[in-house]
Every structure is written in C-alpha cells, then in structure tokens.
N, CA, C and O atoms as a GROMACS GRO file, in nm:
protein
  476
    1UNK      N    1  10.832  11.919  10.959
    1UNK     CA    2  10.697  11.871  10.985
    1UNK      C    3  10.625  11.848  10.852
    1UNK      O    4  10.628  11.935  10.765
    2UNK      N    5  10.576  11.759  10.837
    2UNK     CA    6  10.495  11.665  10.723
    2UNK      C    7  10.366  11.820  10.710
    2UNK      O    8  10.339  11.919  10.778
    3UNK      N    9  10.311  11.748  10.557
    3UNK     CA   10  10.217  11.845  10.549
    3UNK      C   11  10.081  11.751  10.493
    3UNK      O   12  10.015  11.757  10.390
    4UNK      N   13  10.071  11.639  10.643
    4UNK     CA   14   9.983  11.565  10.606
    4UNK      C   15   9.905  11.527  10.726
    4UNK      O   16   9.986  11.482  10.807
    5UNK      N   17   9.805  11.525  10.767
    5UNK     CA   18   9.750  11.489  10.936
    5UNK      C   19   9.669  11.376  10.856
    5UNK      O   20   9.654  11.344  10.739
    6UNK      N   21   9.618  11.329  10.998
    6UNK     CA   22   9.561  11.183  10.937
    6UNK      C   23   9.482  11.208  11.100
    6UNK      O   24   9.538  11.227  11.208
    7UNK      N   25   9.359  11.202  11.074
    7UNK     CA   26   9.219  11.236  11.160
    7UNK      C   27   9.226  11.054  11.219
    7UNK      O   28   9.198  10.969  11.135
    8UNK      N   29   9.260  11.014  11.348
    8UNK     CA   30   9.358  10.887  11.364
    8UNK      C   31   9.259  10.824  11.522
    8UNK      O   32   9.216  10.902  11.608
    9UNK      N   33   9.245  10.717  11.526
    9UNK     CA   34   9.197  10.655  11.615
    9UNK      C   35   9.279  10.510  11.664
    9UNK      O   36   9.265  10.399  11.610
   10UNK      N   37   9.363  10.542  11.777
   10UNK     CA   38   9.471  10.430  11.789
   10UNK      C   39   9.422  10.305  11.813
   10UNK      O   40   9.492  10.206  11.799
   11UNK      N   41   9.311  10.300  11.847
   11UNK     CA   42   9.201  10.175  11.905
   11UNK      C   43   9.163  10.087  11.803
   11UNK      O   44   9.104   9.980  11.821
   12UNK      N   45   9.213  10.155  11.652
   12UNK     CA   46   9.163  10.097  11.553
   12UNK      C   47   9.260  10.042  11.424
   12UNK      O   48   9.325  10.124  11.359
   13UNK      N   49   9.264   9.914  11.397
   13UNK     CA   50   9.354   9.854  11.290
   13UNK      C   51   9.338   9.970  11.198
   13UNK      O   52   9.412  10.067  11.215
   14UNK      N   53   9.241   9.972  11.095
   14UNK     CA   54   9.296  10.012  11.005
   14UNK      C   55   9.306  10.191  10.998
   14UNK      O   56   9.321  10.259  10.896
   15UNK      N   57   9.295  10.229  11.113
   15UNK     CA   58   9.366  10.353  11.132
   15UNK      C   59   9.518  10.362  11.187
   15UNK      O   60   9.612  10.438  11.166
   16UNK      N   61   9.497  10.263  11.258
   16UNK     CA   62   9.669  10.196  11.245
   16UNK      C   63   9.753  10.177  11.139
   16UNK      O   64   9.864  10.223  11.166
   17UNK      N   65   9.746  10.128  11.029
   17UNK     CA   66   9.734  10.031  10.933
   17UNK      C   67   9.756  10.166  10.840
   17UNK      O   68   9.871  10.168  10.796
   18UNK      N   69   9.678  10.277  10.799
   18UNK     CA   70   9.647  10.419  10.755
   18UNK      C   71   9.806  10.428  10.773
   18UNK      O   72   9.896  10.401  10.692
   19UNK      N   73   9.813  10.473  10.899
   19UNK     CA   74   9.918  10.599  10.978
   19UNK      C   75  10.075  10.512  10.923
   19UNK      O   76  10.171  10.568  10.869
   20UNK      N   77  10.060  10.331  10.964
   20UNK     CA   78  10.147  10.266  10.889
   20UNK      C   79  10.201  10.308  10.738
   20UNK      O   80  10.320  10.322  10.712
   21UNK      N   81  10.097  10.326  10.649
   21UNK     CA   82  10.098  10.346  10.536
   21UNK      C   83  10.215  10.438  10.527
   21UNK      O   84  10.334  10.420  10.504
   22UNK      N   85  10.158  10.518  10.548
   22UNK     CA   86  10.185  10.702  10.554
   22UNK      C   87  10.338  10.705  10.603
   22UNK      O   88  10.409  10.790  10.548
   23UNK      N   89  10.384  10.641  10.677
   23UNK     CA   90  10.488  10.652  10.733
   23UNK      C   91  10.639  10.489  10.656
   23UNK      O   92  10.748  10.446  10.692
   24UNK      N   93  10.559  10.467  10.566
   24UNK     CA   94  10.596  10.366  10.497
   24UNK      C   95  10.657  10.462  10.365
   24UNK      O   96  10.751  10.430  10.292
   25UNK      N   97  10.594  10.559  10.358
   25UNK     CA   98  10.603  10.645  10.225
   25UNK      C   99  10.685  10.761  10.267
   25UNK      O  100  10.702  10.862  10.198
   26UNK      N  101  10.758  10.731  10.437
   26UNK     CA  102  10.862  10.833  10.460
   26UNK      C  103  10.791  10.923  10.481
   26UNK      O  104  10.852  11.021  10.438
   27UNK      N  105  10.669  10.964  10.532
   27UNK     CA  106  10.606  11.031  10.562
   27UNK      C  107  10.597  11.043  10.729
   27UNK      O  108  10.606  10.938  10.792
   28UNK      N  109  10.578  11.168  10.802
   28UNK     CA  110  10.505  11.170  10.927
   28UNK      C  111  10.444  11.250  11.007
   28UNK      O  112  10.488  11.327  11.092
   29UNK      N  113  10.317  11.223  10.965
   29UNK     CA  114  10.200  11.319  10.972
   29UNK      C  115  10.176  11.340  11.087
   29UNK      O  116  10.213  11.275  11.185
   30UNK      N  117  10.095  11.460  11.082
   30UNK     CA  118  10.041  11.515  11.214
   30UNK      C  119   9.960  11.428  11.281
   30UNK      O  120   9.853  11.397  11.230
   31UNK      N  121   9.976  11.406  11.333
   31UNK     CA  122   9.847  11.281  11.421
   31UNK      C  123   9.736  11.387  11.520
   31UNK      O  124   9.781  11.461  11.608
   32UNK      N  125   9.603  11.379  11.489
   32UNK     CA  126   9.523  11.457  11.537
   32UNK      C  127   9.409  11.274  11.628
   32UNK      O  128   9.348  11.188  11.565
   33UNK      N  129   9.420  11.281  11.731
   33UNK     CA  130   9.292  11.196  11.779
   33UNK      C  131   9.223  11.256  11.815
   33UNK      O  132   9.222  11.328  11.915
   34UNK      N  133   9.100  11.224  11.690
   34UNK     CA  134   8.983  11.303  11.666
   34UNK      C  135   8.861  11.267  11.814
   34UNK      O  136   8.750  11.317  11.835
   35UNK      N  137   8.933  11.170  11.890
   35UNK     CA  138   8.802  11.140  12.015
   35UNK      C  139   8.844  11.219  12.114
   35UNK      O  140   8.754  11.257  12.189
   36UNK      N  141   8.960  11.259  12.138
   36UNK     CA  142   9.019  11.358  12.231
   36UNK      C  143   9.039  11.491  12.138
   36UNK      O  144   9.110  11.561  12.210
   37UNK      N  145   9.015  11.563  12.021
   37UNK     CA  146   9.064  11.679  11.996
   37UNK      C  147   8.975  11.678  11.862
   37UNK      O  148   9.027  11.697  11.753
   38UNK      N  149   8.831  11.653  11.879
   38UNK     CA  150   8.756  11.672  11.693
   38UNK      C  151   8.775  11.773  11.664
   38UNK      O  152   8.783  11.873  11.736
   39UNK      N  153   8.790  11.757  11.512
   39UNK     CA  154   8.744  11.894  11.422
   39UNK      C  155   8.673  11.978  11.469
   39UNK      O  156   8.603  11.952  11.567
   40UNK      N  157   8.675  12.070  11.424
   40UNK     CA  158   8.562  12.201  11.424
   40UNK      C  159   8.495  12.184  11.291
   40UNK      O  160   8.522  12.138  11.180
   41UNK      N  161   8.369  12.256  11.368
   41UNK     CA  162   8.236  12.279  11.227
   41UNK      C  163   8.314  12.276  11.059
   41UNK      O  164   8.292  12.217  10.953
   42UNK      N  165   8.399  12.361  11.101
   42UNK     CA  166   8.472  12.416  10.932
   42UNK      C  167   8.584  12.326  10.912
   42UNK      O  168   8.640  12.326  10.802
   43UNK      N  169   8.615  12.269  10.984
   43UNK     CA  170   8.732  12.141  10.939
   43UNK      C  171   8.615  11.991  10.890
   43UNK      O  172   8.612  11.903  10.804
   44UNK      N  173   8.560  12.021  10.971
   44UNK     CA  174   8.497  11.904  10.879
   44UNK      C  175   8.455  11.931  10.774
   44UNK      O  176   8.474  11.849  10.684
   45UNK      N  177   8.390  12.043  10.746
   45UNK     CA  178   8.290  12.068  10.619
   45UNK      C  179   8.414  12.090  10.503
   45UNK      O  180   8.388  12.039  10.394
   46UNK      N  181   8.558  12.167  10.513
   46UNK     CA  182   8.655  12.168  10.455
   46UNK      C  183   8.709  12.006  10.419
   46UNK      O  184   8.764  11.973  10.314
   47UNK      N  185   8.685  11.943  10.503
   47UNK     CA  186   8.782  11.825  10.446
   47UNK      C  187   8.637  11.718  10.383
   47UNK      O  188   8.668  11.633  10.300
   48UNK      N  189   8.539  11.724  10.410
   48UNK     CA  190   8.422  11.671  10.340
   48UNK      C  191   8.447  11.715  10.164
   48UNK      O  192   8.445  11.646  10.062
   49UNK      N  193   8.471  11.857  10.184
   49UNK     CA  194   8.455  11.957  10.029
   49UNK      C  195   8.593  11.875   9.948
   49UNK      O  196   8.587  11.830   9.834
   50UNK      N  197   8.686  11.870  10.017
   50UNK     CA  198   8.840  11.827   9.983
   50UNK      C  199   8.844  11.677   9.940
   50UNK      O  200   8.927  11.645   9.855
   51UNK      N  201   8.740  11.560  10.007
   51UNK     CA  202   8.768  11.446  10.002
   51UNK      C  203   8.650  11.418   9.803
   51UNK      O  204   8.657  11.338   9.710
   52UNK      N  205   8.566  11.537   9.836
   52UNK     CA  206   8.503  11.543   9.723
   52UNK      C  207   8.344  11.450   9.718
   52UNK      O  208   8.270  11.449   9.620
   53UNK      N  209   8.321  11.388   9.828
   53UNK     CA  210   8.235  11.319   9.845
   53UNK      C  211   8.129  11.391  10.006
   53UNK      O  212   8.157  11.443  10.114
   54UNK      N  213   8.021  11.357   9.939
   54UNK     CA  214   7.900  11.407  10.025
   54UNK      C  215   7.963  11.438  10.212
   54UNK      O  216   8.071  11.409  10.264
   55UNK      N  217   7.909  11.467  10.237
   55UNK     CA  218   7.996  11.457  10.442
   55UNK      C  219   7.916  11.361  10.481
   55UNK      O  220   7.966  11.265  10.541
   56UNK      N  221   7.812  11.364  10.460
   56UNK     CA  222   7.715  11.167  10.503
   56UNK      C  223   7.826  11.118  10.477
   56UNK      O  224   7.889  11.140  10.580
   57UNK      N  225   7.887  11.069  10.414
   57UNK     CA  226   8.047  10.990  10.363
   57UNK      C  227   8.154  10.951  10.474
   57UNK      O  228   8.235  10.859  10.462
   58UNK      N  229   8.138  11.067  10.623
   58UNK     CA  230   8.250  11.078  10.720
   58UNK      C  231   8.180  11.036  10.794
   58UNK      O  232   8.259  11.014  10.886
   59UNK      N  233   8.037  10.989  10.846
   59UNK     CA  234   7.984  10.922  10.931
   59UNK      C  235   8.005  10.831  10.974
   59UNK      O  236   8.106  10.790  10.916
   60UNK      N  237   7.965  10.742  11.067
   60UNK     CA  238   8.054  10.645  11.109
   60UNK      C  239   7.932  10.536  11.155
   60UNK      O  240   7.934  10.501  11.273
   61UNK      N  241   7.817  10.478  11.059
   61UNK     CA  242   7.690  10.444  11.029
   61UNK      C  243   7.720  10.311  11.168
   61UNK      O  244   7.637  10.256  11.240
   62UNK      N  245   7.798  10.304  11.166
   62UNK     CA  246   7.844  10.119  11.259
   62UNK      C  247   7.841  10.144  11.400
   62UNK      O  248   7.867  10.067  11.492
   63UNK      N  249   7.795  10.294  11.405
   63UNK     CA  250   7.785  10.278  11.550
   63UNK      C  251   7.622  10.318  11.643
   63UNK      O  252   7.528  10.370  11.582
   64UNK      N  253   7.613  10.287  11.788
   64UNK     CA  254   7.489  10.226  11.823
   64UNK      C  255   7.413  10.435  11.776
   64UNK      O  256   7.292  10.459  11.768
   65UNK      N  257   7.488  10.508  11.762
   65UNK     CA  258   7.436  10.633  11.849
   65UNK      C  259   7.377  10.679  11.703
   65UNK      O  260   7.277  10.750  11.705
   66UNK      N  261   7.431  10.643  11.580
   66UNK     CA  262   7.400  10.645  11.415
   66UNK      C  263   7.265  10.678  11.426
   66UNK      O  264   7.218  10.791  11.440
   67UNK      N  265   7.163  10.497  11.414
   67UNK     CA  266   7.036  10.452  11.428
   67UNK      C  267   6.936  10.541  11.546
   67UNK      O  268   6.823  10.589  11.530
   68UNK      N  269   7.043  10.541  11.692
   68UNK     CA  270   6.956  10.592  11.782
   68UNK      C  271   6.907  10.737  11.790
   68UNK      O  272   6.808  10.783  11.847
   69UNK      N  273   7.005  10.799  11.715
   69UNK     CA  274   6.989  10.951  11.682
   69UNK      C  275   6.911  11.017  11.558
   69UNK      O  276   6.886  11.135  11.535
   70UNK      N  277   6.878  10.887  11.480
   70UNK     CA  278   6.814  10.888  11.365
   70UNK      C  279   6.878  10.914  11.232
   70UNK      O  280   6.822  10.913  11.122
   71UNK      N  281   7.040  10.942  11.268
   71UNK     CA  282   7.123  11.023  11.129
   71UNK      C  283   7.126  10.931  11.010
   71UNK      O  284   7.219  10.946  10.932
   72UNK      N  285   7.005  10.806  10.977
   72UNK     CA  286   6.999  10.733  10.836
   72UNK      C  287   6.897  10.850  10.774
   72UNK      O  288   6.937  10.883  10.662
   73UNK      N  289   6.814  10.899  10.801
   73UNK     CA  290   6.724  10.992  10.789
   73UNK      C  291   6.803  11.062  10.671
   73UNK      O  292   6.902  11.128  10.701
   74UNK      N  293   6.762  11.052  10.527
   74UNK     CA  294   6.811  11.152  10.440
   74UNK      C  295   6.811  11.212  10.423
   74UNK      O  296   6.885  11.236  10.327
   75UNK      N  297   6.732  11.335  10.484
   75UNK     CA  298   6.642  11.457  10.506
   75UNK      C  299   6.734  11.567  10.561
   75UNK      O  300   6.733  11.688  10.537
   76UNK      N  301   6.850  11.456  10.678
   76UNK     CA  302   6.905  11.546  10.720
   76UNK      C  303   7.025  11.647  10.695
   76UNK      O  304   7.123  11.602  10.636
   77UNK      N  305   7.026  11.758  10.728
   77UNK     CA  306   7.150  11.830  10.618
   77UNK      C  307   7.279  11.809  10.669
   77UNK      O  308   7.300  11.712  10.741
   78UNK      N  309   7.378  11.898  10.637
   78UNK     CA  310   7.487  11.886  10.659
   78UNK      C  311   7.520  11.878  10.860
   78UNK      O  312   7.544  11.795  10.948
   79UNK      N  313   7.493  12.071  10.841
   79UNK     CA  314   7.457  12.071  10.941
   79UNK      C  315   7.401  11.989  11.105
   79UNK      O  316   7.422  11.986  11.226
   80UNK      N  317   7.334  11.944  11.014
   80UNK     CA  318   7.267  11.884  11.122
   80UNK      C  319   7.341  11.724  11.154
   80UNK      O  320   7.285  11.654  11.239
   81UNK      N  321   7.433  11.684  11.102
   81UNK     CA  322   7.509  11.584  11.089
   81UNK      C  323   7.637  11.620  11.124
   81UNK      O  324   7.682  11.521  11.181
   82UNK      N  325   7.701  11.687  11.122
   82UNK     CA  326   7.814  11.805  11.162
   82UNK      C  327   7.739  11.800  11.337
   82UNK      O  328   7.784  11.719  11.417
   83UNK      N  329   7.688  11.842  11.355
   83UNK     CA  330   7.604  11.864  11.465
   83UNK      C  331   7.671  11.782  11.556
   83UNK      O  332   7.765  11.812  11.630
   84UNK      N  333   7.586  11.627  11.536
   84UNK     CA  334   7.561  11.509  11.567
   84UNK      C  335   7.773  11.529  11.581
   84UNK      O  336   7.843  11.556  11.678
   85UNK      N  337   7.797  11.509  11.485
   85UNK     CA  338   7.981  11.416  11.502
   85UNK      C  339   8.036  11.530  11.602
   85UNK      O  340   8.145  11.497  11.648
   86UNK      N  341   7.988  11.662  11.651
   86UNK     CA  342   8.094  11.710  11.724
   86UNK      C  343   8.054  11.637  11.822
   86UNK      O  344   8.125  11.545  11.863
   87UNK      N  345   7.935  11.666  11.876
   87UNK     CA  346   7.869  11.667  12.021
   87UNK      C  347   7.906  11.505  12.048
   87UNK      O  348   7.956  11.497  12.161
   88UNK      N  349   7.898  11.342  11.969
   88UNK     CA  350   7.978  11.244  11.991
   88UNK      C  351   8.070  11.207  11.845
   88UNK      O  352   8.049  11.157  11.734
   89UNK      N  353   8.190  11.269  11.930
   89UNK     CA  354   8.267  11.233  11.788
   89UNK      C  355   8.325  11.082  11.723
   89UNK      O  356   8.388  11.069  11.619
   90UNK      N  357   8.296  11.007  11.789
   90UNK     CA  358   8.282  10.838  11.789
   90UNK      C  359   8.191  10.818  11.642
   90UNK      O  360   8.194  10.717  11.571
   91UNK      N  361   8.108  10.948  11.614
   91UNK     CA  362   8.033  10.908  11.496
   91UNK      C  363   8.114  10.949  11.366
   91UNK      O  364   8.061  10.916  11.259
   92UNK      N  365   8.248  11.023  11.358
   92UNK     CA  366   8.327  11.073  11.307
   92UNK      C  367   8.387  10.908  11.234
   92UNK      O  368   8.405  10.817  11.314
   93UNK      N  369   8.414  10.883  11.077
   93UNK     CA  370   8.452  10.764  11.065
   93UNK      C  371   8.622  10.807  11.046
   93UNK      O  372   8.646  10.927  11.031
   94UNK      N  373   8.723  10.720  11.046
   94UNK     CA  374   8.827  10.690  11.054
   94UNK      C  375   8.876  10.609  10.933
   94UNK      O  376   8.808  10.547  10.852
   95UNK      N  377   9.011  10.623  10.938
   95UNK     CA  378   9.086  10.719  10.953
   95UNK      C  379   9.101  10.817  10.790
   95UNK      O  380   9.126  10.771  10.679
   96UNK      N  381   9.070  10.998  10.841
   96UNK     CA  382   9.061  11.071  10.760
   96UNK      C  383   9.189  11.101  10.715
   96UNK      O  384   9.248  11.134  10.818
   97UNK      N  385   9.266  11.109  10.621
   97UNK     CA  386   9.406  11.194  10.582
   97UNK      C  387   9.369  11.300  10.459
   97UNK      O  388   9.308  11.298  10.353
   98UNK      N  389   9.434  11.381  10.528
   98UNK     CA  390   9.431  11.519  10.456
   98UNK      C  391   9.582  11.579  10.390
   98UNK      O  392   9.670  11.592  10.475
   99UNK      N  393   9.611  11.606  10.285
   99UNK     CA  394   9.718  11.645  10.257
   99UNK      C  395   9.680  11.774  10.103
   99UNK      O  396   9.564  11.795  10.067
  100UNK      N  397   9.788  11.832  10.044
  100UNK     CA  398   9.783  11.925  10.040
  100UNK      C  399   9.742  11.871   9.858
  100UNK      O  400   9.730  11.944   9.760
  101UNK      N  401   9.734  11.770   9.865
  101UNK     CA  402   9.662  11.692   9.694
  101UNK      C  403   9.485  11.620   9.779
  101UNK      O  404   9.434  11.515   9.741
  102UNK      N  405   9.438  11.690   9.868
  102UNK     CA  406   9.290  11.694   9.874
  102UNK      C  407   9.286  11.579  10.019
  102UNK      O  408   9.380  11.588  10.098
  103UNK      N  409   9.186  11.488  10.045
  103UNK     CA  410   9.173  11.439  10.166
  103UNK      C  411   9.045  11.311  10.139
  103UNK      O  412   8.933  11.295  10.090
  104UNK      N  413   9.144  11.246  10.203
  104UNK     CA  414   9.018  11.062  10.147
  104UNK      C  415   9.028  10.985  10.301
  104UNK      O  416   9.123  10.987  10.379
  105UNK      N  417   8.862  10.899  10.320
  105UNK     CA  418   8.861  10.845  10.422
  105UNK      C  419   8.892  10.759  10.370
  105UNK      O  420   8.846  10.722  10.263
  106UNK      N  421   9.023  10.678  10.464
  106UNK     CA  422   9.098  10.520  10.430
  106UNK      C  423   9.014  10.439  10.414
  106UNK      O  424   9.051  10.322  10.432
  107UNK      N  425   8.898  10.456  10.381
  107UNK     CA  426   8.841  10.285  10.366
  107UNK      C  427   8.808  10.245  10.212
  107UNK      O  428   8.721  10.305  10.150
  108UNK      N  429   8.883  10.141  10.157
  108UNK     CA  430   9.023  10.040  10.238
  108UNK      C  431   9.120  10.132  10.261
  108UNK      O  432   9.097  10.235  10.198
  109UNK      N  433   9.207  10.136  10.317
  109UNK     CA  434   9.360  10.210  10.323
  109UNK      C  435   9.421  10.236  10.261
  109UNK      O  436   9.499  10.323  10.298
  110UNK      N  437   9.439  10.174  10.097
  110UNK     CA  438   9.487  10.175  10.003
  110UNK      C  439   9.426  10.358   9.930
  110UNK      O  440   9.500  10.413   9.848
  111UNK      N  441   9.314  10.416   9.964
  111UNK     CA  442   9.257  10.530   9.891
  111UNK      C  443   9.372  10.626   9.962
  111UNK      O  444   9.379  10.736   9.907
  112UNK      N  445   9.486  10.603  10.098
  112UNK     CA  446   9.542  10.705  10.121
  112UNK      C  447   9.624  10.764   9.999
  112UNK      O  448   9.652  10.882   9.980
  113UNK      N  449   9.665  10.631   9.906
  113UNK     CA  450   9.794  10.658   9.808
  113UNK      C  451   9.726  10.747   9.727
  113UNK      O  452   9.810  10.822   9.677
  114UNK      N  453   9.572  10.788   9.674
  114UNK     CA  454   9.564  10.893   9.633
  114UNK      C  455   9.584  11.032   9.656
  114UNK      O  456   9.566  11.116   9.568
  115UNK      N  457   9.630  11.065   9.802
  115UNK     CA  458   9.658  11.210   9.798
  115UNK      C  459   9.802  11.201   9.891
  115UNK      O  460   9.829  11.293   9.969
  116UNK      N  461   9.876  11.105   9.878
  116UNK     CA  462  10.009  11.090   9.884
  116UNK      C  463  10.107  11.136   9.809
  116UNK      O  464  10.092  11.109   9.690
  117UNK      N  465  10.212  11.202   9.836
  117UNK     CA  466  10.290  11.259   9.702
  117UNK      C  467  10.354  11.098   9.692
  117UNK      O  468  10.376  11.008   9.774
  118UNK      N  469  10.372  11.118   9.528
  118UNK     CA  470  10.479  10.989   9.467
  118UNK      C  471  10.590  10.963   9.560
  118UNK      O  472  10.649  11.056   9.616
  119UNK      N  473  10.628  10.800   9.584
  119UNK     CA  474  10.753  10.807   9.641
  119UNK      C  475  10.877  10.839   9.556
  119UNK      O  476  10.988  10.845   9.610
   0.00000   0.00000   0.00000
C-alpha cells in the first residue's frame, strides 16, 4: 500500500487527471472521496499545516454555498471555515495529495510532482 492518499473527486477532470498523475509515477494511492468520507477537523487543519499555505487555500471559492455562507469574509478564522467544509464538504477544493514529503492542492496538477518521490 502506497503512502500517498489523494483527497479525490471522480466527477472531476483534474482530480482525475491528479490520481492519473500519481499512478503514472507507479504510484497507488489511497483514494479517499472526500464527498462521501471528509476529513475530520484535524485532518484538515494537518494537511492545511503540511501543504504550508493558509487553509482559506482548501476552499473551494467556485461554489454557490462560498458567497451564500459569507466564507469571502476575511475575518473569518480557521475554525470557522473548517466548520463550513465539514458540514458541506463540496466546499472542500480538490484534488488534495498528501504524502509523506508534505501535501499540495493540484491546482494545476503539475504541483503533485512536488511531494512525489523521484521516479
């Protein structure tokens, strides 16, 4: 078993496209679908800390519930954004890979090869 999951949404190219990658590099990661099985509080805030960039960063701004819930609001903390992605995890952005050299959201897809071991 790989020691790499990839936070994966099949509905979506370039989480497709991600998991492609990954498995291009002889790799084959844990597949977690984060709309049927999200993170917990501490997996997100762990792989936010890991990807090295703010957790506003894992949001998923393109969708209607973003705006309607108010989460552009800069005010708001972690927490309270953590909040928001369990309760609809659709706000969770895609696709996350985590491996044991830290954890980057694919966008573009190409940022997976940073925490890819060398082929």
């Amino acid at each position: 078993m790989s020691n790499i999951t990839i936070y994966h949404n099949p509905q979506c190219s370039t989480s497709r496209n991600a998991l492609a990658l990954i498995r291009e590099r002889g790799e084959e990661p844990r597949i977690v679908e984060y709309l049927k099985t999200p993170p917990s509080r501490e997996e997100l805030k762990a792989i936010a800390k890991a990807t090295g960039e703010p957790l506003r960063e894992l949001v998923r701004t393109r969708q209607p519930e973003y705006l309607a819930q108010g989460l552009d609001k800069p005010e708001l903390t972690d927490d309270q954004l953590i909040d928001a992605m369990l309760a609809n995890p659709v706000l969770i952005n895609r696709p996350i890979v985590v491996t044991p050299m830290g954890a980057r959201l694919a966008r573009p897809i190409e940022k997976v090869l940073e925490v890819l071991p060398s082929a």
